[in-house]
Structure formats: C-alpha cells, structure tokens
mmCIF file of C-alpha atoms and ligand atoms in Angstrom:
data_model
loop_
_atom_site.group_PDB
_atom_site.id
_atom_site.type_symbol
_atom_site.label_atom_id
_atom_site.label_comp_id
_atom_site.label_asym_id
_atom_site.label_seq_id
_atom_site.Cartn_x
_atom_site.Cartn_y
_atom_site.Cartn_z
ATOM 1 C CA MET A 1 148.224 -57.573 139.825
ATOM 2 C CA LEU A 2 144.486 -57.009 139.421
ATOM 3 C CA GLU A 3 143.320 -59.900 141.615
ATOM 4 C CA LYS A 4 140.097 -61.391 140.316
ATOM 5 C CA ILE A 5 138.410 -58.200 139.307
ATOM 6 C CA ASP A 6 137.056 -57.948 135.796
ATOM 7 C CA MET A 7 138.825 -54.978 134.261
ATOM 8 C CA GLY A 8 138.155 -55.975 130.661
ATOM 9 C CA GLY A 9 137.631 -53.398 127.944
ATOM 10 C CA ILE A 10 139.280 -51.372 125.254
ATOM 11 C CA ILE A 11 139.861 -47.657 125.599
ATOM 12 C CA ASN A 12 139.108 -45.529 122.574
ATOM 13 C CA TRP A 13 140.054 -41.958 123.325
ATOM 14 C CA TYR A 14 141.562 -40.219 120.353
ATOM 15 C CA PRO A 15 140.133 -36.723 120.113
ATOM 16 C CA GLY A 16 140.338 -35.057 116.693
ATOM 17 C CA HIS A 17 143.182 -32.748 117.679
ATOM 18 C CA MET A 18 145.446 -35.785 118.328
ATOM 19 C CA ARG A 19 145.089 -37.041 114.753
ATOM 20 C CA LYS A 20 145.727 -33.503 113.488
ATOM 21 C CA THR A 21 148.813 -33.171 115.707
ATOM 22 C CA LYS A 22 150.260 -36.456 114.481
ATOM 23 C CA ASN A 23 149.924 -35.325 110.861
ATOM 24 C CA GLU A 24 151.506 -31.958 111.659
ATOM 25 C CA LEU A 25 154.365 -33.586 113.584
ATOM 26 C CA ALA A 26 155.284 -35.597 110.530
ATOM 27 C CA LYS A 27 155.770 -32.357 108.552
ATOM 28 C CA LEU A 28 157.528 -30.439 111.344
ATOM 29 C CA LEU A 29 159.963 -33.250 112.120
ATOM 30 C CA LYS A 30 161.942 -32.433 108.974
ATOM 31 C CA SER A 31 163.184 -29.218 110.557
ATOM 32 C CA VAL A 32 163.942 -30.775 113.959
ATOM 33 C CA ASP A 33 167.438 -31.854 115.078
ATOM 34 C CA VAL A 34 166.679 -33.793 118.249
ATOM 35 C CA VAL A 35 163.364 -35.110 119.568
ATOM 36 C CA LEU A 36 162.789 -35.109 123.322
ATOM 37 C CA GLU A 37 160.409 -38.010 123.793
ATOM 38 C CA MET A 38 158.844 -37.508 127.192
ATOM 39 C CA ARG A 39 157.510 -40.448 129.161
ATOM 40 C CA ASP A 40 156.221 -40.774 132.713
ATOM 41 C CA ALA A 41 158.830 -42.238 135.103
ATOM 42 C CA ARG A 42 156.058 -44.188 136.841
ATOM 43 C CA ILE A 43 155.110 -45.925 133.592
ATOM 44 C CA PRO A 44 158.254 -45.873 131.418
ATOM 45 C CA ILE A 45 156.858 -48.583 129.137
ATOM 46 C CA SER A 46 153.111 -47.956 129.253
ATOM 47 C CA SER A 47 153.752 -44.350 128.235
ATOM 48 C CA VAL A 48 155.486 -45.328 124.976
ATOM 49 C CA ASN A 49 153.452 -44.165 122.011
ATOM 50 C CA HIS A 50 154.141 -46.934 119.481
ATOM 51 C CA ASP A 51 151.969 -45.087 117.004
ATOM 52 C CA LEU A 52 154.750 -42.458 116.738
ATOM 53 C CA GLU A 53 157.565 -44.968 116.219
ATOM 54 C CA GLY A 54 157.146 -44.872 112.440
ATOM 55 C CA LEU A 55 157.732 -41.110 112.519
ATOM 56 C CA LEU A 56 160.570 -41.054 115.022
ATOM 57 C CA TYR A 57 162.632 -44.133 114.290
ATOM 58 C CA ASN A 58 165.337 -42.389 112.256
ATOM 59 C CA LYS A 59 165.450 -39.150 114.290
ATOM 60 C CA LYS A 60 167.996 -38.340 116.955
ATOM 61 C CA ARG A 61 166.071 -38.898 120.168
ATOM 62 C CA ILE A 62 166.457 -38.491 123.925
ATOM 63 C CA LEU A 63 164.066 -40.357 126.203
ATOM 64 C CA ILE A 64 163.053 -38.078 129.048
ATOM 65 C CA PHE A 65 161.339 -39.789 131.973
ATOM 66 C CA ASN A 66 159.538 -37.053 133.875
ATOM 67 C CA LYS A 67 157.793 -36.895 137.279
ATOM 68 C CA THR A 68 160.567 -38.973 138.866
ATOM 69 C CA SER A 69 159.701 -37.504 142.262
ATOM 70 C CA LEU A 70 156.337 -39.310 142.099
ATOM 71 C CA ALA A 71 157.858 -42.700 141.186
ATOM 72 C CA ASP A 72 159.131 -45.370 143.566
ATOM 73 C CA SER A 73 162.865 -44.682 143.689
ATOM 74 C CA LYS A 74 163.879 -48.364 143.974
ATOM 75 C CA ILE A 75 161.913 -49.214 140.848
ATOM 76 C CA THR A 76 163.300 -46.182 139.023
ATOM 77 C CA LYS A 77 166.804 -47.474 139.789
ATOM 78 C CA LYS A 78 165.916 -50.791 138.176
ATOM 79 C CA TRP A 79 164.559 -49.048 135.086
ATOM 80 C CA HIS A 80 167.697 -46.962 134.971
ATOM 81 C CA SER A 81 169.905 -50.037 134.685
ATOM 82 C CA ILE A 82 167.604 -51.558 132.063
ATOM 83 C CA PHE A 83 167.640 -48.441 129.850
ATOM 84 C CA LYS A 84 171.393 -48.136 130.292
ATOM 85 C CA LYS A 85 171.725 -51.362 128.318
ATOM 86 C CA SER A 86 169.776 -49.894 125.383
ATOM 87 C CA GLU A 87 171.291 -47.545 122.833
ATOM 88 C CA SER A 88 168.932 -44.627 123.389
ATOM 89 C CA PRO A 89 170.223 -41.694 125.405
ATOM 90 C CA PHE A 90 167.876 -41.108 128.342
ATOM 91 C CA LEU A 91 167.393 -39.029 131.484
ATOM 92 C CA PHE A 92 165.172 -39.394 134.528
ATOM 93 C CA ILE A 93 164.089 -35.880 135.496
ATOM 94 C CA ASP A 94 161.457 -33.962 137.415
ATOM 95 C CA ALA A 95 160.347 -30.744 135.784
ATOM 96 C CA LEU A 96 158.462 -29.515 138.831
ATOM 97 C CA ASN A 97 161.260 -30.161 141.321
ATOM 98 C CA LYS A 98 164.025 -29.220 138.861
ATOM 99 C CA ILE A 99 165.808 -32.572 139.010
ATOM 100 C CA ASP A 100 168.520 -33.088 136.358
ATOM 101 C CA LEU A 101 167.163 -30.417 133.999
ATOM 102 C CA PRO A 102 170.624 -28.912 133.292
ATOM 103 C CA LYS A 103 171.664 -32.225 131.704
ATOM 104 C CA ILE A 104 169.195 -31.999 128.832
ATOM 105 C CA LEU A 105 170.664 -29.331 126.548
ATOM 106 C CA PRO A 106 174.319 -30.493 126.822
ATOM 107 C CA LEU A 107 173.175 -34.025 125.939
ATOM 108 C CA ALA A 108 171.232 -32.753 122.920
ATOM 109 C CA ARG A 109 174.194 -30.602 121.824
ATOM 110 C CA SER A 110 176.582 -33.551 122.169
ATOM 111 C CA MET A 111 174.411 -35.478 119.700
ATOM 112 C CA MET A 112 174.857 -32.696 117.132
ATOM 113 C CA GLN A 113 178.651 -32.407 117.312
ATOM 114 C CA GLN A 114 179.354 -34.405 114.177
ATOM 115 C CA LYS A 115 176.846 -32.478 112.073
ATOM 116 C CA TRP A 116 178.018 -29.125 113.429
ATOM 117 C CA SER A 117 181.697 -29.937 112.747
ATOM 118 C CA SER A 118 180.833 -30.623 109.128
ATOM 119 C CA PHE A 119 179.122 -27.214 108.969
ATOM 120 C CA ARG A 120 182.207 -25.552 110.480
ATOM 121 C CA CYS A 121 184.504 -27.387 108.032
ATOM 122 C CA LYS A 122 182.559 -25.706 105.230
ATOM 123 C CA GLY A 123 182.948 -22.360 106.987
ATOM 124 C CA ILE A 124 179.258 -22.221 107.902
ATOM 125 C CA TYR A 125 178.128 -21.162 111.380
ATOM 126 C CA PRO A 126 175.775 -23.947 112.643
ATOM 127 C CA PRO A 127 172.095 -22.927 112.774
ATOM 128 C CA PRO A 128 170.270 -22.895 116.158
ATOM 129 C CA LEU A 129 169.599 -26.264 117.731
ATOM 130 C CA LYS A 130 166.007 -27.231 117.007
ATOM 131 C CA LEU A 131 164.333 -29.493 119.523
ATOM 132 C CA MET A 132 160.846 -30.929 119.553
ATOM 133 C CA ILE A 133 159.135 -32.296 122.624
ATOM 134 C CA VAL A 134 156.597 -35.081 122.128
ATOM 135 C CA GLY A 135 154.732 -37.384 124.479
ATOM 136 C CA ILE A 136 151.430 -38.455 125.928
ATOM 137 C CA PRO A 137 149.080 -35.806 127.371
ATOM 138 C CA ASN A 138 149.836 -34.349 130.807
ATOM 139 C CA VAL A 139 153.291 -35.892 131.103
ATOM 140 C CA GLY A 140 154.887 -32.481 131.754
ATOM 141 C CA LYS A 141 156.039 -31.292 128.315
ATOM 142 C CA SER A 142 154.967 -27.680 128.801
ATOM 143 C CA SER A 143 156.269 -27.627 132.388
ATOM 144 C CA LEU A 144 159.712 -28.661 131.179
ATOM 145 C CA ILE A 145 159.703 -25.959 128.510
ATOM 146 C CA ASN A 146 158.809 -23.346 131.107
ATOM 147 C CA ARG A 147 161.630 -24.508 133.343
ATOM 148 C CA LEU A 148 164.152 -24.520 130.504
ATOM 149 C CA SER A 149 163.100 -21.093 129.276
ATOM 150 C CA ASN A 150 162.742 -19.619 132.785
ATOM 151 C CA ARG A 151 159.380 -18.127 131.915
ATOM 152 C CA LYS A 152 155.780 -19.102 131.353
ATOM 153 C CA ALA A 153 156.373 -19.720 127.674
ATOM 154 C CA ALA A 154 154.006 -22.701 127.502
ATOM 155 C CA GLN A 155 150.585 -23.171 129.022
ATOM 156 C CA ILE A 156 150.339 -25.947 131.620
ATOM 157 C CA GLY A 157 147.482 -27.621 133.470
ATOM 158 C CA PRO A 158 146.482 -30.663 135.528
ATOM 159 C CA ASN A 159 144.080 -32.037 132.920
ATOM 160 C CA PRO A 160 145.006 -33.677 129.607
ATOM 161 C CA GLY A 161 144.614 -31.521 126.504
ATOM 162 C CA VAL A 162 145.894 -28.089 127.665
ATOM 163 C CA THR A 163 148.390 -27.533 124.816
ATOM 164 C CA LYS A 164 146.364 -27.358 121.611
ATOM 165 C CA HIS A 165 148.940 -26.014 119.145
ATOM 166 C CA ASN A 166 152.501 -26.645 118.069
ATOM 167 C CA ASP A 167 154.492 -23.677 119.383
ATOM 168 C CA TRP A 168 158.177 -22.845 118.742
ATOM 169 C CA ILE A 169 159.759 -21.365 121.858
ATOM 170 C CA LYS A 170 163.159 -19.690 121.917
ATOM 171 C CA LEU A 171 165.205 -20.943 124.882
ATOM 172 C CA ASP A 172 168.171 -18.746 123.936
ATOM 173 C CA LYS A 173 169.645 -17.450 120.709
ATOM 174 C CA ASN A 174 171.047 -20.910 119.925
ATOM 175 C CA VAL A 175 168.171 -23.187 120.924
ATOM 176 C CA GLU A 176 164.555 -23.383 119.821
ATOM 177 C CA LEU A 177 162.090 -25.867 121.239
ATOM 178 C CA LEU A 178 158.742 -26.906 119.818
ATOM 179 C CA ASP A 179 155.965 -27.682 122.318
ATOM 180 C CA THR A 180 153.326 -30.056 120.992
ATOM 181 C CA PRO A 181 149.932 -31.276 122.213
ATOM 182 C CA GLY A 182 150.014 -34.709 123.869
ATOM 183 C CA ILE A 183 149.019 -37.625 121.729
ATOM 184 C CA LEU A 184 147.903 -41.141 122.511
ATOM 185 C CA TRP A 185 147.122 -43.865 120.026
ATOM 186 C CA PRO A 186 143.689 -44.626 118.576
ATOM 187 C CA ARG A 187 142.924 -47.914 120.377
ATOM 188 C CA ILE A 188 144.377 -48.831 123.743
ATOM 189 C CA GLU A 189 143.742 -52.552 123.678
ATOM 190 C CA ASN A 190 145.611 -53.483 126.845
ATOM 191 C CA TYR A 191 143.219 -52.346 129.518
ATOM 192 C CA GLU A 192 145.794 -52.324 132.292
ATOM 193 C CA ILE A 193 147.945 -49.972 130.226
ATOM 194 C CA GLY A 194 144.815 -47.824 129.873
ATOM 195 C CA LEU A 195 144.378 -47.815 133.639
ATOM 196 C CA ARG A 196 148.020 -46.858 134.186
ATOM 197 C CA LEU A 197 147.703 -44.034 131.670
ATOM 198 C CA THR A 198 144.567 -42.811 133.409
ATOM 199 C CA ILE A 199 145.805 -43.014 136.977
ATOM 200 C CA THR A 200 148.893 -41.026 135.985
ATOM 201 C CA GLY A 201 146.808 -38.416 134.161
ATOM 202 C CA ALA A 202 147.143 -38.989 130.394
ATOM 203 C CA ILE A 203 143.524 -40.075 129.924
ATOM 204 C CA LYS A 204 140.526 -38.330 131.461
ATOM 205 C CA ASP A 205 139.142 -40.153 134.530
ATOM 206 C CA SER A 206 135.664 -40.101 133.029
ATOM 207 C CA ILE A 207 136.770 -42.392 130.170
ATOM 208 C CA VAL A 208 137.586 -45.250 132.571
ATOM 209 C CA GLY A 209 135.358 -44.146 135.453
ATOM 210 C CA THR A 210 136.455 -43.379 139.008
ATOM 211 C CA SER A 211 135.047 -46.686 140.249
ATOM 212 C CA LYS A 212 137.371 -48.935 138.233
ATOM 213 C CA LEU A 213 140.224 -46.511 138.706
ATOM 214 C CA SER A 214 139.966 -46.465 142.485
ATOM 215 C CA ILE A 215 139.667 -50.252 142.649
ATOM 216 C CA TYR A 216 142.789 -50.524 140.525
ATOM 217 C CA LEU A 217 144.633 -48.103 142.790
ATOM 218 C CA LEU A 218 143.543 -49.932 145.928
ATOM 219 C CA CYS A 219 144.715 -53.277 144.484
ATOM 220 C CA ILE A 220 148.178 -51.805 144.101
ATOM 221 C CA LEU A 221 148.301 -49.842 147.352
ATOM 222 C CA LYS A 222 147.142 -52.910 149.304
ATOM 223 C CA LYS A 223 150.010 -54.855 147.847
ATOM 224 C CA VAL A 224 152.784 -52.282 147.809
ATOM 225 C CA GLU A 225 151.963 -49.806 150.562
ATOM 226 C CA PRO A 226 149.539 -51.580 152.969
ATOM 227 C CA LYS A 227 150.917 -49.831 156.046
ATOM 228 C CA LYS A 228 150.648 -46.389 154.502
ATOM 229 C CA LEU A 229 147.100 -47.067 153.332
ATOM 230 C CA GLU A 230 146.093 -48.427 156.739
ATOM 231 C CA LYS A 231 147.601 -45.511 158.617
ATOM 232 C CA PHE A 232 146.408 -42.760 156.318
ATOM 233 C CA TYR A 233 142.743 -43.840 156.413
ATOM 234 C CA GLN A 234 142.948 -45.148 159.998
ATOM 235 C CA LEU A 235 141.959 -48.642 158.909
ATOM 236 C CA ASP A 236 142.692 -51.924 160.684
ATOM 237 C CA LEU A 237 145.414 -54.267 159.511
ATOM 238 C CA SER A 238 142.751 -56.932 158.925
ATOM 239 C CA ASP A 239 141.027 -54.539 156.464
ATOM 240 C CA MET A 240 143.952 -55.107 154.122
ATOM 241 C CA ASP A 241 142.524 -58.574 153.446
ATOM 242 C CA LEU A 242 139.276 -57.095 152.185
ATOM 243 C CA PRO A 243 138.618 -56.963 148.447
ATOM 244 C CA PRO A 244 139.136 -53.400 147.121
ATOM 245 C CA ALA A 245 135.395 -52.914 146.565
ATOM 246 C CA ASN A 246 134.792 -53.429 150.305
ATOM 247 C CA LEU A 247 137.851 -51.450 151.260
ATOM 248 C CA ILE A 248 136.563 -48.344 149.476
ATOM 249 C CA ASN A 249 133.361 -48.634 151.533
ATOM 250 C CA LYS A 250 135.461 -48.640 154.708
ATOM 251 C CA ILE A 251 137.396 -45.616 153.528
ATOM 252 C CA ALA A 252 134.117 -43.852 152.713
ATOM 253 C CA LYS A 253 132.850 -44.442 156.278
ATOM 254 C CA LYS A 254 136.116 -43.392 157.883
ATOM 255 C CA ARG A 255 136.176 -40.202 155.849
ATOM 256 C CA GLY A 256 132.504 -39.408 156.340
ATOM 257 C CA CYS A 257 131.626 -39.754 152.649
ATOM 258 C CA LEU A 258 127.969 -40.269 153.448
ATOM 259 C CA LYS A 259 124.723 -39.067 151.933
ATOM 260 C CA LYS A 260 121.491 -38.303 153.770
ATOM 261 C CA GLY A 261 120.426 -41.202 155.990
ATOM 262 C CA GLY A 262 124.010 -42.413 156.379
ATOM 263 C CA ILE A 263 124.142 -43.989 152.907
ATOM 264 C CA ILE A 264 127.687 -44.323 151.579
ATOM 265 C CA ASP A 265 128.587 -41.800 148.870
ATOM 266 C CA LEU A 266 130.857 -44.049 146.844
ATOM 267 C CA PRO A 267 131.707 -41.628 143.998
ATOM 268 C CA ARG A 268 132.814 -39.073 146.594
ATOM 269 C CA ALA A 269 135.031 -41.627 148.335
ATOM 270 C CA GLU A 270 136.532 -42.645 144.992
ATOM 271 C CA ARG A 271 137.319 -39.048 144.072
ATOM 272 C CA LEU A 272 138.846 -38.503 147.509
ATOM 273 C CA LEU A 273 141.101 -41.548 147.184
ATOM 274 C CA LEU A 274 142.284 -40.457 143.726
ATOM 275 C CA LYS A 275 142.896 -36.928 144.961
ATOM 276 C CA ASP A 276 144.850 -38.162 148.000
ATOM 277 C CA PHE A 277 146.999 -40.325 145.753
ATOM 278 C CA ARG A 278 147.589 -37.630 143.156
ATOM 279 C CA SER A 279 148.560 -35.056 145.738
ATOM 280 C CA GLY A 280 151.244 -37.464 146.985
ATOM 281 C CA LYS A 281 149.634 -38.229 150.357
ATOM 282 C CA LEU A 282 149.724 -41.972 149.740
ATOM 283 C CA GLY A 283 153.379 -42.055 148.798
ATOM 284 C CA ARG A 284 155.407 -42.568 145.654
ATOM 285 C CA LEU A 285 154.183 -45.303 143.373
ATOM 286 C CA SER A 286 155.390 -46.853 140.129
ATOM 287 C CA PHE A 287 152.964 -48.818 138.008
ATOM 288 C CA ASP A 288 155.293 -50.398 135.438
ATOM 289 C CA ILE A 289 157.471 -52.892 137.284
ATOM 290 C CA PRO A 290 160.479 -54.368 135.411
ATOM 291 C CA GLU A 291 159.893 -58.014 136.423
ATOM 292 C CA ILE A 292 156.213 -57.894 135.544
ATOM 293 C CA ILE A 293 156.176 -55.959 132.305
HETATM 294 N N1 LIG B 301 155.089 -33.934 140.426
HETATM 295 C C1 LIG B 301 155.325 -33.487 139.183
HETATM 296 N N2 LIG B 301 154.319 -32.924 138.498
HETATM 297 C C2 LIG B 301 154.584 -32.456 137.263
HETATM 298 C C3 LIG B 301 155.871 -32.552 136.681
HETATM 299 N N3 LIG B 301 155.826 -32.015 135.434
HETATM 300 C C4 LIG B 301 154.556 -31.595 135.256
HETATM 301 N N4 LIG B 301 153.794 -31.844 136.347
HETATM 302 C C5 LIG B 301 152.367 -31.549 136.514
HETATM 303 O O1 LIG B 301 151.655 -32.313 135.540
HETATM 304 C C6 LIG B 301 150.574 -31.566 135.003
HETATM 305 C C7 LIG B 301 150.677 -31.490 133.485
HETATM 306 O O2 LIG B 301 151.777 -30.693 133.113
HETATM 307 P P1 LIG B 301 151.919 -30.069 131.666
HETATM 308 O O3 LIG B 301 153.275 -29.444 131.606
HETATM 309 O O4 LIG B 301 150.737 -29.210 131.316
HETATM 310 O O5 LIG B 301 151.887 -31.389 130.770
HETATM 311 P P2 LIG B 301 151.768 -31.528 129.175
HETATM 312 O O6 LIG B 301 150.335 -31.822 128.888
HETATM 313 O O7 LIG B 301 152.628 -32.709 128.841
HETATM 314 O O8 LIG B 301 152.263 -30.255 128.565
HETATM 315 C C8 LIG B 301 150.617 -30.192 135.688
HETATM 316 O O9 LIG B 301 149.701 -30.217 136.766
HETATM 317 C C9 LIG B 301 152.047 -30.093 136.187
HETATM 318 O O10 LIG B 301 152.165 -29.289 137.328
HETATM 319 C C10 LIG B 301 156.915 -33.166 137.447
HETATM 320 O O11 LIG B 301 158.057 -33.319 137.020
HETATM 321 N N5 LIG B 301 156.571 -33.610 138.694
HETATM 322 MG MG1 LIG B 302 151.296 -29.065 127.160
#
C-alpha cells in the first residue's frame, strides 16, 4: 500500500487526560448497562482500542461504525458481511447525516429485555437504561449524543480532544447516556494504523506531520481514485505514475502554492490536499480494506 516510502516510526500520543479517562471509565462502567463502542467506518479495525478490551470484555456492547457517508460504500458492504458473522451487535451509522440513528436505542433496549423481565417478575419497575459511549477521539461521539438528544447537549469540534469530562446526558426519562473523552492507547506501534488514525482525525496532524500524511494520502488516492485526483487538480494521466513526493509538487504548482520567487510552498500544498480530502472533495475513501487487513 505504501509503495517504497519509508514510513517507519512509532506514535506516542497519550495526553494525561486519556490516562485519567481510562481510570474513570473503569469505575463508571459498573453503573452502565450497554456500552456504545464507536469506531470510524473508514477504519473499522484500526479504530479498535485494544487497550479498553480488558475493561469492556464482559459488558453488553454495540459496535457503532460512524461517518459511513465518508467511507467507500462497496468496502463498507464487505465489512458489513464480515461483522455479521461475529457475535457482536453492530450498526453502520452517520451521525451528521442522520443515517440509521433510530436503530440504536431499540437495539440497546432489546439487549436488556432479560434483565428487565427479571425486575418486573419481582414487581420492580426497571431503572432507566444507562448507556456509555466510548471510542477514539473525534470519531463523532458527542455528535451522536446531540442527535439522539435533539439538542446541543455535548460539545463537538473538528479537532481531537474537545470533550474533556465524562458527562451524563438525559435522552428521555428512561435513557441516560454518558459522553466520554476520546482515548487512544499509549504506544501505536503499527505506523500505518497511526497514519490511518491521523488522516481520519483521531490524532493531531502535527504528531505525524503533514508531509508524511499527504504522501500517504496520495499513495492511496493514486491507487483507488486516480481519475478523481487527476480531474480535481487538473493533472495529466501520466502524472499518476509519478511518486507521491513529485505529485505533491505538481499539485502545488497547479494550485499556485508558491512563495516569493516562484518557490514551491510545500507545507501549504500539503495542507490544501488534506483539507480537500477532509471536506469530501476527493471522494469517499476507506483505509481499512478487508482483504488487506
Ligand atoms: N461526515 C461526518 N462527520 C462527522 C460525523 N460525526 C461527527 N462528525 C464530525 O467529526 C468531528 C468530531 O465530532 P465529535 O462529535 O466532536 O467527536 P468526538 O470527539 O468523538 O466527540 C466534528 O467535526 C463532527 O462534525 C459523521 O457521522 N459524519
Ligand atoms: Mg466529544
């Protein structure tokens, strides 16, 4: 996937609040009925936080793959059939475009039926359903809460690290949902996973650097969407044979990313490419591919 470019390295980005959150989650989980584990539909495997497995393994859990409208729909279909074979309940949703959101609460309630019937047998009215949403930073946890509660109950933002506290939010008189800050794991040893997490927004660009990130993106776009790339930046078809490092120079020239004296402003071109991709101008893209993972 990465051609012959050296992308080696380990990503260490584990701000103090992530460690604190993990410790707090462990305590809060006791009062939670169902965990909504949110992952990014473009990286359904790379966005798994294995560091949380020890905490979550015996909890009722729904896997929520968010940002489906940004993922390649053919690849999402393949992931769908793969996850169907596993035992975990899951949903592919889009919080921003309100895709399949009404399925979440009925699914969570259906997982509580047995426990609630035993309450009713004892003549006790079941307590409100308590949900907790967990996941990597910027995956859309707060956006989903706002959609489900029909108000701006949770703070959202385009950069990782917006939610800093664990907040209980009442969805209605029978459901409470806990928003949590995004957490990663202390050492991301697989550098390509680190790149996927960064390109999709869980890790700050500055940790990896826009240079490596844009080269990574161009490697993929060249392979998966060459026509779109060529057309969008008015390149030539033959440019698609160029190594990504040369291709970004071409894009810089085409887009007028130049400094005084006509010198190419590479960082500007890199930021432009990333912005174009993230605003959806370069099409839908999935980074975890079932056959490759
Ligand atoms: N396209 C798209 N963007 C989303 C979706 N959900 C969230 N976002 C965007 O992703 C960014 C992070 O969202 P936020 O809810 O703050 O993520 P959190 O850090 O997990 O709470 C914001 O810019 C949202 O607008 C989605 O389903 N689709
Ligand atoms: Mg948040």
